[in-house]
Short mmCIF file of C-alpha atoms in Angstrom, two decimals:
data_model
loop_
_atom_site.label_atom_id
_atom_site.label_comp_id
_atom_site.label_asym_id
_atom_site.label_seq_id
_atom_site.Cartn_x
_atom_site.Cartn_y
_atom_site.Cartn_z
CA MET A 1 38.07 119.05 142.04
CA MET A 2 40.27 122.12 141.87
CA ARG A 3 40.63 124.00 145.13
CA ARG A 4 39.13 127.42 144.55
CA SER A 5 41.68 129.31 146.59
CA ALA A 6 44.36 128.57 144.04
CA LEU A 7 45.63 131.65 142.25
CA LEU A 8 47.95 131.92 139.30
CA LEU A 9 50.69 134.38 138.55
CA PHE A 10 51.68 135.21 135.02
CA PRO A 11 55.37 135.65 134.26
CA VAL A 12 55.01 139.43 134.23
CA LEU A 13 51.51 140.09 135.47
CA PHE A 14 50.01 139.00 138.76
CA GLY A 15 46.56 137.43 138.81
CA LEU A 16 43.97 138.50 141.35
CA ALA A 17 42.23 136.43 144.00
CA CYS A 18 38.55 136.20 144.83
CA GLY A 19 36.73 139.03 146.59
CA GLU A 20 33.19 140.26 147.19
CA ASP A 21 30.30 140.72 144.79
CA ALA A 22 30.13 143.79 142.58
CA THR A 23 27.09 145.50 141.09
CA ALA A 24 25.91 143.51 138.09
CA PRO A 25 24.98 145.02 134.72
CA SER A 26 21.33 144.86 133.74
CA SER A 27 20.07 142.05 131.55
CA ALA A 28 19.60 144.52 128.68
CA GLU A 29 23.38 144.73 128.42
CA GLU A 30 23.84 141.01 127.93
CA PHE A 31 25.62 140.03 124.74
CA GLN A 32 25.23 136.28 124.81
CA ALA A 33 23.46 133.80 127.10
CA SER A 34 24.17 130.17 127.80
CA SER A 35 21.60 127.49 128.58
CA ALA A 36 24.20 125.24 130.18
CA ALA A 37 24.64 124.76 133.91
CA LEU A 38 26.52 127.83 135.20
CA SER A 39 28.83 127.67 138.19
CA ALA A 40 31.88 129.92 137.83
CA VAL A 41 31.06 133.57 138.52
CA PHE A 42 33.07 136.61 137.40
CA SER A 43 32.28 140.15 138.49
CA GLY A 44 33.96 143.50 138.88
CA ARG A 45 34.45 146.89 137.30
CA VAL A 46 36.39 148.17 134.30
CA LEU A 47 38.01 151.59 134.77
CA ASP A 48 40.36 153.84 132.86
CA ALA A 49 43.67 155.23 134.15
CA ASN A 50 41.79 158.15 135.77
CA ASN A 51 39.59 155.75 137.79
CA GLN A 52 36.58 156.54 135.61
CA PRO A 53 34.22 153.76 134.44
CA VAL A 54 34.67 152.35 130.95
CA VAL A 55 31.12 151.91 129.67
CA ASN A 56 30.20 149.23 127.11
CA ALA A 57 33.50 147.39 127.35
CA ARG A 58 33.07 143.80 126.22
CA VAL A 59 33.93 141.26 128.95
CA THR A 60 34.22 137.68 127.71
CA VAL A 61 34.92 134.50 129.69
CA ASN A 62 35.24 131.25 127.73
CA GLY A 63 33.05 132.60 124.93
CA ILE A 64 30.31 134.09 127.12
CA SER A 65 30.19 137.90 126.90
CA ARG A 66 28.61 140.86 128.67
CA PHE A 67 29.02 144.62 128.27
CA THR A 68 29.84 146.85 131.21
CA ASN A 69 27.07 149.14 132.45
CA GLY A 70 27.14 152.87 133.24
CA THR A 71 29.37 152.35 136.28
CA GLY A 72 31.78 150.06 134.44
CA ALA A 73 30.39 147.01 136.28
CA TYR A 74 29.95 143.52 134.87
CA SER A 75 28.83 140.12 136.11
CA LEU A 76 28.60 136.80 134.30
CA SER A 77 28.54 133.08 134.99
CA VAL A 78 29.99 130.31 132.88
CA THR A 79 30.10 126.54 132.95
CA GLU A 80 32.76 125.21 135.29
CA SER A 81 35.96 124.34 133.42
CA PRO A 82 38.74 122.16 134.88
CA THR A 83 41.24 123.70 132.45
CA GLY A 84 40.60 127.30 133.50
CA TYR A 85 38.94 130.42 132.11
CA VAL A 86 40.16 132.90 129.52
CA LEU A 87 38.95 136.34 130.60
CA ASP A 88 39.13 139.01 127.90
CA ILE A 89 38.18 142.69 128.26
CA ARG A 90 38.32 145.10 125.35
CA LYS A 91 36.87 148.22 123.81
CA ASP A 92 37.94 150.14 120.72
CA GLY A 93 40.21 152.99 121.73
CA TYR A 94 41.68 151.09 124.68
CA GLY A 95 44.29 148.40 125.22
CA PRO A 96 42.83 144.94 125.92
CA VAL A 97 43.18 142.89 129.09
CA ASN A 98 43.37 139.11 128.75
CA LYS A 99 44.13 136.65 131.56
CA LEU A 100 43.94 132.95 132.29
CA GLN A 101 42.13 132.37 135.59
CA MET A 102 41.80 129.00 137.29
CA SER A 103 38.59 129.87 139.17
CA GLY A 104 35.77 132.43 139.27
CA GLN A 105 36.87 135.94 140.25
CA LEU A 106 34.64 138.38 142.14
CA SER A 107 34.87 142.16 142.67
CA GLN A 108 37.91 142.54 140.47
CA VAL A 109 38.99 145.91 139.11
CA TYR A 110 40.60 146.02 135.68
CA VAL A 111 42.13 149.10 134.11
CA LEU A 112 42.06 149.66 130.34
CA ARG A 113 44.77 151.97 129.06
CA LYS A 114 43.62 154.72 126.70
CA ALA A 115 44.97 154.57 123.18
CA TYR A 116 46.75 157.19 121.13
CA THR A 117 44.09 158.13 118.58
CA GLN A 118 44.05 160.01 115.29
CA GLN A 119 41.14 160.86 113.00
CA ILE A 120 41.87 159.86 109.40
CA SER A 121 40.15 159.65 106.03
CA PRO A 122 39.77 156.03 104.88
CA THR A 123 40.19 157.16 101.25
CA ALA A 124 43.64 158.78 101.71
CA ASN A 125 47.12 157.43 102.39
CA THR A 126 47.97 158.33 106.00
CA VAL A 127 51.00 157.95 108.28
CA ILE A 128 49.99 157.65 111.95
CA GLN A 129 52.67 157.97 114.63
CA ASP A 130 52.40 157.82 118.39
CA ARG A 131 55.24 160.16 119.39
CA VAL A 132 55.40 158.79 122.95
CA SER A 133 56.00 155.14 122.03
CA GLY A 134 57.41 155.85 118.56
CA ILE A 135 55.06 153.33 116.92
CA ARG A 136 54.27 154.24 113.30
CA VAL A 137 51.55 152.81 111.08
CA ASP A 138 51.19 153.40 107.31
CA VAL A 139 47.52 153.18 106.33
CA LEU A 140 46.90 152.96 102.58
CA ALA A 141 43.80 154.45 101.00
CA ASN A 142 40.71 152.28 100.70
CA THR A 143 42.15 149.33 102.66
CA LEU A 144 39.89 149.39 105.74
CA ARG A 145 36.67 147.40 105.77
CA THR A 146 33.95 146.26 108.15
CA ALA A 147 34.04 142.64 109.29
CA THR A 148 31.59 141.77 106.52
CA GLY A 149 33.64 143.56 103.84
CA GLY A 150 31.65 146.80 103.74
CA LEU A 151 33.17 150.26 103.33
CA PRO A 152 33.64 152.52 106.37
CA VAL A 153 31.00 155.19 106.94
CA GLY A 154 32.47 158.68 107.30
CA GLY A 155 35.83 159.31 108.97
CA VAL A 156 37.85 156.70 110.85
CA LEU A 157 39.26 156.91 114.37
CA PHE A 158 42.53 154.95 114.41
CA SER A 159 43.98 153.77 117.75
CA ILE A 160 47.46 152.65 118.82
CA VAL A 161 48.16 151.06 122.22
CA PRO A 162 51.78 150.10 122.94
CA HIS A 163 52.54 147.19 125.27
CA GLY A 164 55.54 146.69 127.49
CA PRO A 165 56.30 143.39 129.23
CA ASP A 166 53.99 144.30 132.13
CA THR A 167 50.89 145.07 130.01
CA MET A 168 50.90 142.17 127.57
CA PRO A 169 47.60 140.33 127.17
CA GLY A 170 47.74 136.61 127.86
CA ASP A 171 50.42 134.72 129.75
CA PHE A 172 53.12 134.51 127.03
CA THR A 173 52.02 131.03 125.98
CA ALA A 174 52.06 130.67 122.19
CA ARG A 175 51.69 128.26 119.30
CA ASN A 176 54.30 128.43 116.55
CA ALA A 177 53.97 127.60 112.86
CA LEU A 178 54.80 123.94 113.56
CA GLY A 179 51.91 123.69 116.01
CA GLN A 180 54.25 123.51 119.02
CA THR A 181 53.33 125.18 122.31
CA VAL A 182 56.11 127.58 123.29
CA ALA A 183 56.73 130.48 125.66
CA LEU A 184 57.62 133.99 124.56
CA GLU A 185 59.75 136.95 125.57
CA THR A 186 58.63 140.25 124.08
CA VAL A 187 60.76 142.92 122.43
CA GLY A 188 57.77 145.08 121.51
CA ALA A 189 54.01 144.79 121.04
CA VAL A 190 51.05 146.88 119.95
CA THR A 191 47.25 146.76 119.74
CA LEU A 192 45.80 148.45 116.65
CA SER A 193 42.15 149.26 116.07
CA ALA A 194 40.00 151.45 113.86
CA VAL A 195 36.31 152.40 113.96
CA ASP A 196 34.20 154.39 111.52
CA SER A 197 31.81 157.25 112.32
CA GLN A 198 29.11 154.75 113.35
CA GLY A 199 31.42 152.97 115.80
CA THR A 200 31.84 149.89 113.59
CA THR A 201 35.11 148.01 114.16
CA LEU A 202 37.22 147.82 111.01
CA VAL A 203 39.70 145.28 109.67
CA LEU A 204 42.11 145.18 106.73
CA ALA A 205 40.53 144.31 103.38
CA ALA A 206 41.48 140.88 102.06
CA GLY A 207 44.92 141.13 100.45
CA ALA A 208 45.51 144.71 101.59
CA THR A 209 48.70 145.53 103.51
CA MET A 210 49.69 147.84 106.35
CA ASN A 211 53.29 148.54 107.43
CA VAL A 212 54.08 149.00 111.12
CA ARG A 213 57.27 150.17 112.84
CA LEU A 214 57.41 148.83 116.41
CA PRO A 215 60.23 150.16 118.65
CA VAL A 216 61.68 148.14 121.52
CA PRO A 217 59.92 149.45 124.68
CA ALA A 218 61.81 151.80 126.96
CA ALA A 219 61.14 149.36 129.82
CA LEU A 220 63.38 146.89 127.96
CA GLY A 221 66.14 149.42 127.34
CA GLY A 222 64.97 150.55 123.89
CA THR A 223 67.63 148.38 122.22
CA MET A 224 67.13 145.14 120.31
CA PRO A 225 68.81 142.15 122.01
CA ALA A 226 71.97 141.02 120.23
CA CYS A 227 70.59 137.49 119.77
CA VAL A 228 67.74 138.88 117.64
CA LEU A 229 70.13 140.78 115.38
CA ASN A 230 72.58 137.89 114.93
CA GLY A 231 69.84 135.28 114.57
CA SER A 232 70.92 133.13 117.52
CA CYS A 233 67.45 133.31 119.10
CA ARG A 234 64.34 132.62 117.02
CA THR A 235 62.34 135.86 116.81
CA VAL A 236 59.15 136.15 114.74
CA MET A 237 55.82 137.97 114.75
CA TRP A 238 52.81 136.75 116.70
CA ARG A 239 49.17 137.79 116.80
CA PHE A 240 47.07 137.38 119.90
CA ASN A 241 43.92 135.26 119.81
CA PRO A 242 41.61 136.65 122.53
CA SER A 243 39.38 133.57 122.54
CA THR A 244 42.14 131.09 123.41
CA GLY A 245 44.56 133.45 125.19
CA LEU A 246 47.36 132.18 122.93
CA TRP A 247 49.81 134.04 120.71
CA ILE A 248 49.82 132.57 117.19
CA GLU A 249 52.84 132.82 114.89
CA GLN A 250 52.24 134.95 111.78
CA SER A 251 53.98 135.49 108.46
CA ALA A 252 54.49 139.26 108.69
CA SER A 253 57.95 139.74 107.06
CA PRO A 254 59.65 141.26 110.11
CA GLN A 255 62.83 143.28 109.69
CA PHE A 256 64.94 144.00 112.77
CA SER A 257 67.09 147.03 113.50
CA THR A 258 69.02 148.01 116.63
CA THR A 259 65.94 149.79 118.04
CA ALA A 260 62.80 148.46 116.33
CA THR A 261 60.94 145.86 114.29
CA THR A 262 59.24 146.72 111.01
CA PHE A 263 56.56 144.29 109.88
CA ARG A 264 53.64 144.05 107.44
CA LEU A 265 50.03 143.15 108.18
CA THR A 266 48.07 141.49 105.39
CA GLY A 267 44.28 141.35 105.35
CA VAL A 268 42.74 137.88 105.37
CA ARG A 269 39.55 136.73 103.73
CA GLN A 270 36.33 137.45 105.60
CA GLY A 271 35.23 134.70 107.93
CA GLY A 272 38.78 134.04 109.16
CA ILE A 273 39.52 132.51 112.55
CA ILE A 274 40.22 135.86 114.29
CA ASP A 275 37.26 137.42 116.07
CA PRO A 276 36.15 140.44 113.98
CA LEU A 277 35.79 142.45 117.21
CA ASP A 278 39.55 141.96 117.63
CA GLY A 279 39.84 144.31 114.65
CA LEU A 280 43.38 144.94 113.41
CA GLY A 281 44.72 142.89 116.30
CA THR A 282 47.42 142.79 118.93
CA TRP A 283 50.86 142.06 117.47
CA ASN A 284 54.06 141.06 119.19
CA THR A 285 57.72 140.75 118.26
CA ASP A 286 58.82 137.86 120.47
CA ILE A 287 61.74 135.58 121.16
CA GLU A 288 60.60 131.97 121.20
CA LYS A 289 61.40 129.96 124.35
CA VAL A 290 60.92 126.20 124.10
CA ASN A 291 62.15 125.19 127.57
CA PRO A 292 60.74 127.65 130.14
CA SER A 293 60.76 127.10 133.88
CA CYS A 294 58.10 127.50 136.56
CA SER A 295 58.04 128.24 140.28
CA ILE A 296 55.53 127.83 143.10
CA ILE A 297 55.03 130.63 145.63
CA GLU A 298 53.20 129.40 148.73
CA PHE A 299 51.67 131.52 151.49
CA VAL A 300 51.97 129.93 154.94
CA ASN A 301 50.22 131.00 158.16
CA ILE A 302 49.67 134.59 157.06
CA PRO A 303 46.80 136.04 159.15
CA LEU A 304 43.92 137.90 157.54
CA SER A 305 44.99 141.08 159.33
CA CYS A 306 48.16 141.13 157.24
CA TYR A 307 46.08 141.27 154.06
CA ASN A 308 43.48 143.66 155.43
CA PRO A 309 44.52 145.46 158.65
CA LEU A 310 41.58 147.90 158.59
CA GLY A 311 38.90 145.42 157.51
CA THR A 312 38.07 147.33 154.31
CA THR A 313 36.33 146.00 151.20
CA PRO A 314 37.92 145.01 148.94
CA GLU A 315 40.93 144.07 151.02
CA PRO A 316 44.24 145.73 150.06
CA GLY A 317 46.10 142.41 149.93
CA LEU A 318 49.81 141.79 149.65
CA THR A 319 51.89 143.53 147.00
CA LEU A 320 54.45 141.39 145.17
CA HIS A 321 57.24 142.73 142.96
CA LEU A 322 58.86 140.23 140.58
CA SER A 323 62.17 141.22 138.96
CA GLN A 324 63.93 139.38 136.16
CA THR A 325 66.51 140.09 133.46
CA SER A 326 65.59 140.22 129.76
CA SER A 327 67.58 138.75 126.86
CA GLY A 328 68.84 142.30 126.32
CA ASN A 329 70.33 142.19 129.85
CA VAL A 330 67.81 144.73 131.20
CA LEU A 331 66.34 144.28 134.68
CA TRP A 332 62.63 145.00 134.84
CA THR A 333 59.99 144.58 137.52
CA SER A 334 56.27 143.81 137.47
CA THR A 335 53.94 144.44 140.40
CA GLY A 336 50.67 142.84 141.45
CA THR A 337 48.31 142.30 144.37
CA VAL A 338 47.39 139.02 146.05
CA ARG A 339 44.39 138.65 148.36
CA SER A 340 43.88 136.34 151.33
CA SER A 341 42.04 133.66 149.33
CA ALA A 342 45.30 132.69 147.61
CA THR A 343 47.11 129.72 149.13
CA TYR A 344 49.74 129.59 146.40
CA ILE A 345 50.77 131.12 143.10
CA ALA A 346 52.15 129.40 140.01
CA GLN A 347 54.84 131.37 138.22
CA TYR A 348 55.39 130.00 134.73
CA ASN A 349 56.90 130.68 131.30
CA LEU A 350 59.95 131.93 133.16
CA PRO A 351 63.49 131.82 131.75
CA SER A 352 65.08 128.58 132.97
CA ASN A 353 68.07 128.56 135.30
CA ALA A 354 67.82 132.34 135.64
CA PRO A 355 68.13 134.65 138.66
CA LEU A 356 64.84 136.05 139.98
CA GLN A 357 63.96 138.40 142.79
CA LEU A 358 60.68 138.63 144.70
CA LYS A 359 59.80 141.47 147.09
CA VAL A 360 56.81 141.21 149.45
CA GLU A 361 55.00 144.24 150.89
CA PHE A 362 52.16 144.28 153.43
CA PRO A 363 49.56 147.03 154.05
CA ALA A 364 50.84 147.14 157.65
CA ASP A 365 54.57 147.17 158.42
CA ASP A 366 54.33 144.99 161.55
CA CYS A 367 53.53 141.93 159.41
CA ALA A 368 56.83 142.30 157.57
CA ASP A 369 58.62 142.13 160.93
CA ASN A 370 57.38 138.56 161.45
CA LEU A 371 58.08 137.32 157.92
CA THR A 372 60.25 134.42 156.81
CA LEU A 373 61.19 133.93 153.17
CA SER A 374 62.79 130.72 151.94
CA ALA A 375 63.20 128.69 148.76
CA THR A 376 63.86 125.08 147.80
CA PRO A 377 66.17 124.07 146.40
CA GLY A 378 68.80 126.61 147.39
CA PRO A 379 70.87 128.55 147.33
CA TYR A 380 68.88 131.71 147.98
CA THR A 381 69.48 134.98 149.78
CA VAL A 382 67.10 137.13 151.79
CA THR A 383 67.49 140.83 152.41
CA GLY A 384 64.64 142.29 154.46
CA ASN A 385 61.41 141.35 152.67
CA THR A 386 63.14 140.41 149.38
CA ILE A 387 64.28 136.95 148.32
CA SER A 388 66.70 136.23 145.47
CA TYR A 389 66.57 132.73 143.99
CA ASN A 390 67.01 130.74 140.79
CA SER A 391 64.12 129.73 138.55
CA GLY A 392 65.60 126.26 138.15
CA ALA A 393 65.54 123.66 135.41
CA PRO A 394 62.93 123.67 132.63
CA ALA A 395 59.42 122.47 133.43
CA SER A 396 57.65 119.73 131.48
CA GLY A 397 56.39 122.32 129.01
CA PRO A 398 55.22 125.91 128.52
CA GLY A 399 52.01 127.24 130.02
CA TYR A 400 50.27 126.72 133.33
CA PRO A 401 51.92 123.78 135.16
CA LYS A 402 50.25 120.36 135.18
CA ASP A 403 50.28 117.42 137.56
CA SER A 404 51.32 113.86 136.72
CA ALA A 405 47.84 113.14 135.33
CA GLY A 406 48.13 116.03 132.88
CA ASN A 407 45.66 118.29 134.70
CA PRO A 408 46.29 121.90 135.77
CA ILE A 409 47.76 121.82 139.27
CA ASP A 410 45.70 122.64 142.35
CA PHE A 411 46.62 123.05 146.00
CA ALA A 412 46.54 119.30 146.63
CA ASP A 413 49.19 118.88 143.93
CA VAL A 414 51.28 121.66 145.45
CA ALA A 415 51.04 120.06 148.91
CA VAL A 416 52.47 116.73 147.72
CA GLY A 417 54.81 118.12 145.08
CA ASP A 418 52.91 116.69 142.11
CA HIS A 419 54.13 119.22 139.55
CA THR A 420 57.24 119.88 137.45
CA CYS A 421 58.15 123.33 138.78
CA SER A 422 61.80 123.37 139.84
CA SER A 423 61.65 125.95 142.62
CA HIS A 424 59.30 126.54 145.55
CA ILE A 425 59.22 129.81 147.48
CA TYR A 426 57.63 130.02 150.92
CA ILE A 427 56.25 133.28 152.31
CA GLU A 428 55.60 132.49 155.96
CA ALA A 429 54.39 134.60 158.87
CA HIS A 430 55.17 133.86 162.51
CA PRO A 431 53.02 134.99 165.49
#
């Protein structure tokens, strides 16, 4: 049985630990029910960047969905799964959130980023450009359809949400055209969506095309890595599957320049494998990594007061900052919060044998004064509350690490070293 205090950490996005119950949406807002035994509970709120509730966002865990209520709250239970839970949150006009969780998650707060939107006529050729991100989409006349193939009603609201490495849905685990599981490194991604005047999500008509120009994000230096341009690293287009949490390789005719990727979407026949509510989809220009590494971060003897010095609900938790260097030789940092229910974190889909840096911050400064950071194997260096270490040799494969029996690791596996992660970082407090 998996220990429920286990918590995972994505390569660029920190997962969240368990907390307290949140207000549940009413049964009238339920989208789908399950008659199976239910044991893993997920609850929380969905907000926008201004801390306002996002109403009627669809929250899905392993195929079971609910819509958020008037306060942005949701609650749902699903059948216990030893392989984890794919949590997906989305609403037209916002960027999606998608995470792999290894246990139920209570009182979480998720933020959906607002899209750049433009009102267009579905019967006219239109060029849509988000001037902040530089993403450009060429929409041809009469190419948008409902999921069942119907014509849009009235005008269309088209949305563009850019993604940097810290806002990517999923955990950078992918499946290429050969069916191999691989890890990815992004050089630009975008979520596209369109709805008609009745709020119906639209897709591309079968056989229709849409050209997209996708610049390299500013967070990655705005310049295409040399290995992409000279072909020494395999770089293709991928589309995100929100049901599985995997990126799937696509034939999208990408063309690379020093600052951007240009690719072409092609509409598929109705009844395809992509969820119609995914709409035009989330697309990613990514470098394929076949031999990623993983690390374990373990929390040792850290008192509850260090996570929550004032006894507030929800607890503030620790703040972790993970820094790594991209293939374009750009240093970037992602930040996340860890609560007291976490005994360890699995970092995975990391570049192998690469330098990493982890900074730990507490709500109260006195906890940092009694902190020890260490890593095995060495060498490593510690400066204040920051440890620099090496990711180590490749793991047994991409994705969440597994034990010798092929199951996702739990705390018992971490305690005895039954995993293939090459490095182990200890964050330890002393009285």
